[in-house]
Amino acid sequence: MTGQPQPQPQPQAQAATPRTPYRYTDPTPPQEATGTAAELYAQMAVDFGIPEPAPFVVLSSAPELFAPAWALMRESLLAGPGSRTGKKVAALGVSLANRCPFCVDAHTLLLHATGERDLADTVTGGGVPETVQHARVLAWAQASRTPGAPELAQVPFAAADAAGYIGTVLAFHFINRIASALLHDELMPEGVRPQDVLRSPAGEALAQAMRRTPEPGASLRFLPPTPQSDPNQPSNAPSWAAGTPVAPAYEALRAAASMGAGLLSEEDQALVRGTVDGWDGAHPPLHWPELPGADRPGARLAVLAALAPYRITEEDVAAWLTPPHTDHCLVHLVAYGAFLAVERVERALAAAWTGVPAAGRTRP
C-alpha cells in the first residue's frame, strides 16, 4: 500500500435499450412464437410482406384476438373482392378520419409499394384524388366514422365488392384504435420517406406481396368455431359479407372482442355501451363530461379506446393495470372498447347498404 489514492473503477456505459413500438405491454417477440402464432406470422410475412406487423404483434398478448383481427384484415383488404388500390384508399381514409398517424404512414407506404405514389401523396396532403372512383371511396371511408353522414347514402363500389370494401373499413376502425392506444405514433423514423423504405430488402418484399392476391379463406383455419361455422346454430353474420370469408372473420373478432366486457362490472358495461351508442362520430372535446372519471378506470379506458384512443395516458393505464390485471387483460379491455365503436360504424354502414337499391350500389 503506497498511501496514494487508488484509481476507482469507472461505471461501464450502459447500452441504451432500443424503444419498441409498444406502449404499456410487452408482447412476446415474433421470433419466439410457436404453434399457431408462428404459423400466423408466417402467413403475414407471405401475404402482407411484413413479418412482424406491430398492430398484430401487440394483440398477440391476447391470442383469442390475434387470429380474428388478422383474418378480418386479410380476407377483406388483401384477399377480398374489389380493387386493391381502392381498398387501400378506403383504409387510408379511415385512418385519417380516426387520426391514427401510425396507420396513415402504413397505408401511405402500401400505396407507394403498388406504384400509387401520387395518389398516396394527394390523399395524405388533404387533396382529392383525380380518379372519380377513388375520390368517392375516400369520401365514403372518411365519413364512415359519422353515422348518418350523407356520403354513406350511396356506396361507391359494386355490390359484389361489398365484403372487400366494408370489411376493410371495419378492420381498420378496429386496428386504428388498437394502434393509437397501444403503439407509439411513428411507423417510420423522422425524415425517412416511403420510397427510401421500399429500396430496402424489406421494402422489396412488401412490394412483391402487394402485387400478389392471396388465396381467399386461408386464414379461417386459425379461427375458433363460431355460429357461422355451425349449421345448427343461428348466425349473426352481416348480410354485406354473406357467403364470403369476411363473414366468419368478422364474427370471430366480434366474439373475441366481446370477451373484454367481463373485465368490467355490469354498471360500467352499461355506461360504456351507452356512451358509445350515443356517439355522433365527432372527436370528443377537451372538456368531455361523458368520459368516466378516474374513479372508474376500466370504464374510462374502454370509452377512450372506442372514441379517442390517442388520448389514453400512462396515468389512465396505471390506474387500472394493477394485479390481477395483466397485459392480456389490458389488450382485451382496449379491444372491447374498440369493437364497440366498430359495431356502431357497422350498424350505420349496414343500414345504408340495406337502404340503397342494388342498382345504386354499382359504380357510376
XYZ file of C-alpha atoms in Angstrom:
364
model
C 0.000 0.000 0.000
C 1.645 3.267 -1.039
C -0.803 5.654 0.539
C -1.560 7.216 -2.800
C -5.166 7.432 -3.964
C -6.106 4.296 -5.809
C -7.902 4.577 -9.159
C -11.583 3.942 -8.777
C -13.390 1.615 -11.191
C -15.378 3.596 -13.698
C -19.025 2.677 -14.237
C -19.468 0.912 -17.515
C -21.614 2.696 -20.040
C -24.994 1.058 -20.319
C -26.183 0.348 -23.815
C -29.407 2.182 -24.478
C -32.340 -0.159 -24.702
C -33.968 0.338 -28.088
C -37.503 1.577 -27.787
C -40.020 -0.934 -29.053
C -43.188 0.117 -30.896
C -45.301 -0.971 -27.923
C -46.717 1.179 -25.151
C -47.909 -0.353 -21.880
C -47.426 -4.015 -22.932
C -44.508 -6.331 -23.604
C -45.650 -8.870 -26.205
C -43.606 -11.965 -26.946
C -41.225 -11.273 -29.870
C -42.496 -12.937 -33.066
C -39.247 -14.865 -33.468
C -40.041 -16.647 -30.200
C -43.577 -17.579 -31.253
C -44.538 -21.218 -31.528
C -47.562 -23.185 -32.698
C -50.463 -21.252 -34.178
C -48.843 -17.877 -33.515
C -45.770 -18.880 -35.512
C -47.993 -20.051 -38.374
C -49.862 -16.739 -38.326
C -46.639 -14.751 -38.537
C -45.507 -16.936 -41.427
C -48.753 -16.184 -43.274
C -48.380 -12.463 -42.562
C -44.855 -12.490 -43.979
C -46.026 -14.050 -47.243
C -49.415 -12.369 -47.734
C -48.714 -8.953 -46.213
C -44.997 -8.731 -46.877
C -44.416 -7.681 -43.252
C -43.307 -10.495 -40.928
C -43.892 -8.541 -37.698
C -46.731 -6.016 -38.191
C -46.864 -4.172 -34.860
C -50.686 -3.808 -34.601
C -50.979 -7.592 -34.724
C -47.924 -8.318 -32.581
C -49.419 -6.205 -29.788
C -52.596 -8.299 -29.980
C -50.596 -11.488 -29.513
C -50.779 -10.909 -25.751
C -54.427 -11.994 -26.205
C -54.314 -14.949 -28.651
C -58.122 -15.015 -28.846
C -57.949 -11.633 -30.642
C -54.769 -12.180 -32.626
C -56.084 -14.560 -35.296
C -59.517 -12.934 -35.882
C -58.043 -9.439 -36.271
C -55.564 -10.716 -38.845
C -58.257 -12.750 -40.605
C -60.613 -9.785 -40.985
C -57.893 -7.596 -42.466
C -56.512 -10.331 -44.708
C -59.838 -11.576 -46.043
C -61.104 -8.067 -46.838
C -58.144 -5.878 -47.847
C -55.739 -8.488 -49.209
C -57.848 -11.402 -50.451
C -61.348 -9.937 -50.652
C -63.262 -8.691 -53.674
C -62.749 -5.219 -55.094
C -59.852 -3.135 -56.321
C -56.775 -3.486 -54.082
C -55.920 0.180 -54.688
C -59.481 1.253 -53.941
C -59.484 -0.663 -50.653
C -56.146 0.872 -49.669
C -57.635 4.300 -50.313
C -60.541 3.310 -48.063
C -58.160 2.141 -45.311
C -56.173 5.380 -45.602
C -59.390 7.424 -45.429
C -60.467 5.637 -42.249
C -57.041 6.142 -40.684
C -57.131 9.865 -41.479
C -60.626 10.177 -40.036
C -59.529 8.410 -36.850
C -56.336 10.493 -36.528
C -54.076 7.441 -36.414
C -50.595 8.554 -37.586
C -49.179 5.021 -37.418
C -51.830 3.648 -39.780
C -51.708 6.692 -42.069
C -47.986 6.037 -42.518
C -48.641 2.335 -43.099
C -51.222 2.868 -45.839
C -49.175 5.601 -47.472
C -46.345 3.071 -47.652
C -48.671 0.376 -49.040
C -49.878 2.686 -51.807
C -46.285 3.594 -52.659
C -45.487 -0.132 -52.760
C -48.004 -0.615 -55.575
C -46.750 2.389 -57.542
C -49.532 4.757 -56.458
C -47.158 7.426 -55.147
C -49.091 10.428 -56.476
C -52.376 9.080 -55.152
C -50.886 8.497 -51.703
C -49.302 11.940 -51.548
C -52.503 13.613 -52.733
C -54.638 11.949 -50.059
C -52.194 12.478 -47.183
C -51.769 16.076 -48.291
C -55.505 16.676 -47.886
C -56.266 16.699 -51.597
C -58.892 14.932 -53.694
C -57.821 12.029 -55.929
C -58.012 12.728 -59.639
C -59.902 9.490 -60.319
C -63.592 9.967 -59.578
C -63.913 6.446 -58.179
C -61.035 6.925 -55.743
C -62.444 10.299 -54.689
C -65.820 8.716 -53.919
C -64.231 5.840 -51.992
C -62.123 8.253 -49.958
C -65.111 10.438 -49.051
C -67.187 7.387 -48.114
C -64.445 5.889 -45.957
C -63.709 9.140 -44.147
C -67.428 9.616 -43.494
C -67.782 6.080 -42.100
C -66.808 7.423 -38.671
C -70.001 9.512 -38.650
C -73.272 7.526 -38.562
C -75.847 9.194 -40.788
C -73.314 11.094 -42.898
C -74.732 11.866 -46.364
C -71.670 10.315 -48.038
C -72.826 6.911 -46.804
C -76.155 7.033 -48.638
C -74.801 5.621 -51.898
C -71.919 3.193 -51.752
C -69.046 3.743 -54.210
C -68.453 0.141 -55.266
C -70.203 -2.763 -56.949
C -72.478 -4.964 -54.871
C -70.151 -7.911 -55.419
C -67.322 -5.949 -53.783
C -69.141 -5.062 -50.561
C -67.348 -7.614 -48.381
C -63.976 -6.300 -49.500
C -64.694 -2.614 -49.020
C -66.897 -2.692 -45.919
C -64.716 -5.366 -44.327
C -61.608 -3.236 -44.931
C -63.210 -0.161 -43.387
C -64.316 -2.076 -40.298
C -60.978 -3.859 -39.963
C -59.191 -0.527 -39.824
C -61.670 1.120 -37.496
C -60.538 -1.647 -35.143
C -56.824 -1.629 -35.986
C -56.615 2.186 -35.812
C -57.880 2.082 -32.247
C -55.504 -0.693 -31.237
C -52.569 1.180 -32.783
C -53.484 4.554 -31.279
C -53.993 3.059 -27.824
C -51.116 0.589 -27.622
C -48.417 1.680 -30.102
C -46.168 4.690 -30.422
C -47.238 7.099 -33.145
C -44.435 6.786 -35.653
C -44.038 3.922 -38.099
C -41.017 5.336 -39.936
C -38.195 7.397 -38.398
C -38.445 11.133 -38.960
C -37.130 12.134 -42.362
C -37.457 8.653 -43.867
C -39.651 8.608 -46.953
C -41.741 5.683 -48.239
C -39.524 5.413 -51.311
C -36.491 5.062 -49.033
C -38.127 2.142 -47.212
C -39.081 0.455 -50.460
C -35.454 0.405 -51.637
C -34.534 -1.906 -48.748
C -34.866 -5.717 -48.869
C -37.860 -5.443 -46.522
C -39.415 -2.871 -48.842
C -38.902 -5.124 -51.856
C -40.625 -7.974 -50.022
C -43.547 -5.671 -49.228
C -43.858 -4.541 -52.851
C -43.825 -8.143 -54.060
C -46.540 -9.115 -51.590
C -48.692 -6.176 -52.656
C -48.569 -7.409 -56.246
C -49.996 -10.804 -55.283
C -53.571 -11.715 -54.375
C -53.629 -14.317 -51.583
C -55.985 -17.259 -51.654
C -59.309 -16.233 -50.065
C -60.195 -18.040 -46.863
C -56.722 -19.314 -45.997
C -56.750 -17.532 -42.610
C -60.014 -19.114 -41.453
C -58.304 -22.280 -40.258
C -56.836 -20.245 -37.401
C -60.236 -19.161 -36.105
C -62.163 -20.821 -33.273
C -65.581 -22.306 -34.145
C -68.375 -19.741 -34.366
C -72.116 -19.962 -35.078
C -71.203 -19.090 -38.660
C -69.403 -22.434 -38.961
C -72.101 -24.494 -37.208
C -75.192 -25.112 -39.367
C -77.204 -25.992 -36.253
C -76.653 -22.579 -34.644
C -78.121 -19.200 -35.634
C -75.638 -16.811 -37.199
C -75.212 -13.065 -36.748
C -73.039 -12.809 -39.852
C -73.558 -9.479 -41.640
C -75.526 -9.519 -44.874
C -72.935 -7.378 -46.690
C -70.391 -10.204 -46.260
C -72.703 -13.205 -46.712
C -71.085 -16.150 -48.432
C -67.539 -14.766 -48.204
C -64.623 -15.492 -45.822
C -65.048 -11.974 -44.449
C -68.235 -13.003 -42.625
C -66.715 -15.639 -40.293
C -63.666 -13.427 -39.745
C -65.847 -10.501 -38.665
C -67.988 -12.701 -36.454
C -64.927 -14.265 -34.813
C -63.446 -10.862 -33.992
C -66.757 -9.667 -32.598
C -66.954 -12.736 -30.335
C -63.356 -12.371 -29.152
C -63.598 -8.634 -28.511
C -66.840 -9.027 -26.537
C -64.937 -11.161 -24.010
C -63.420 -7.952 -22.672
C -66.781 -6.977 -21.210
C -66.105 -9.443 -18.390
C -63.375 -7.133 -17.102
C -65.997 -4.533 -16.174
C -68.881 -4.534 -13.753
C -72.367 -4.590 -15.238
C -72.759 -0.942 -14.256
C -69.579 0.025 -16.078
C -70.548 -2.047 -19.122
C -73.839 -0.162 -19.319
C -72.030 3.165 -19.011
C -69.560 2.325 -21.777
C -72.210 0.974 -24.132
C -74.496 3.940 -23.537
C -71.685 6.393 -24.253
C -70.693 4.654 -27.482
C -74.301 4.229 -28.629
C -74.823 7.975 -28.219
C -71.666 8.847 -30.158
C -72.162 11.030 -33.243
C -68.765 10.304 -34.790
C -67.129 13.525 -33.629
C -63.757 13.632 -31.916
C -64.515 14.426 -28.266
C -63.771 17.925 -26.973
C -61.080 18.570 -24.381
C -63.843 19.127 -21.843
C -65.684 15.836 -22.150
C -68.322 15.371 -19.453
C -69.340 11.932 -20.741
C -65.862 10.492 -20.116
C -65.880 8.367 -16.945
C -63.694 9.735 -14.190
C -60.549 8.331 -12.640
C -62.695 6.567 -10.031
C -63.922 4.225 -12.801
C -60.636 3.434 -14.582
C -61.868 0.395 -16.510
C -64.856 2.218 -17.966
C -62.636 5.209 -18.708
C -60.158 3.095 -20.677
C -62.920 1.357 -22.650
C -64.608 4.639 -23.612
C -61.300 6.184 -24.610
C -60.433 3.108 -26.695
C -63.736 3.457 -28.520
C -63.872 7.170 -29.185
C -60.440 8.743 -28.596
C -57.730 6.101 -28.127
C -54.987 8.647 -28.829
C -55.936 10.317 -25.521
C -55.117 7.293 -23.364
C -52.333 8.250 -20.956
C -49.892 6.368 -18.760
C -51.950 7.514 -15.769
C -55.121 6.028 -17.266
C -53.411 2.677 -17.790
C -51.650 2.646 -14.417
C -54.915 3.336 -12.600
C -56.414 0.116 -13.968
C -53.456 -2.159 -14.774
C -52.915 -3.436 -11.254
C -52.902 -7.074 -10.057
C -54.563 -9.302 -11.011
C -54.793 -7.468 -14.365
C -52.104 -8.304 -16.934
C -51.105 -7.318 -20.471
C -53.619 -9.908 -21.655
C -56.371 -8.098 -19.762
C -55.345 -4.649 -20.998
C -55.383 -5.761 -24.635
C -58.812 -7.331 -24.135
C -60.235 -4.209 -22.490
C -58.936 -1.946 -25.254
C -60.269 -4.362 -27.889
C -63.666 -4.399 -26.178
C -63.964 -0.625 -26.359
C -62.561 -0.523 -29.885
C -65.039 -3.065 -31.190
C -67.992 -1.288 -29.635
C -67.084 1.602 -31.925
C -66.690 -0.815 -34.853
C -70.188 -2.159 -34.218
C -71.541 1.407 -34.119
C -69.934 2.052 -37.509
C -71.068 -1.306 -38.897
C -74.707 -0.647 -37.989
C -74.620 2.631 -39.903
C -72.898 1.113 -42.945
C -75.230 -1.891 -42.946
C -78.293 0.352 -42.722
C -77.069 2.423 -45.652
C -76.241 -0.734 -47.602
C -79.681 -2.210 -46.989
C -81.413 1.032 -47.890
C -79.673 1.518 -51.230
C -81.292 -0.276 -54.179
C -78.989 -2.787 -55.859
C -78.733 -0.592 -58.952
C -77.476 2.268 -56.806
C -74.682 0.158 -55.380
C -72.791 -0.097 -58.640
C -70.093 2.226 -59.864
C -71.239 5.176 -61.994
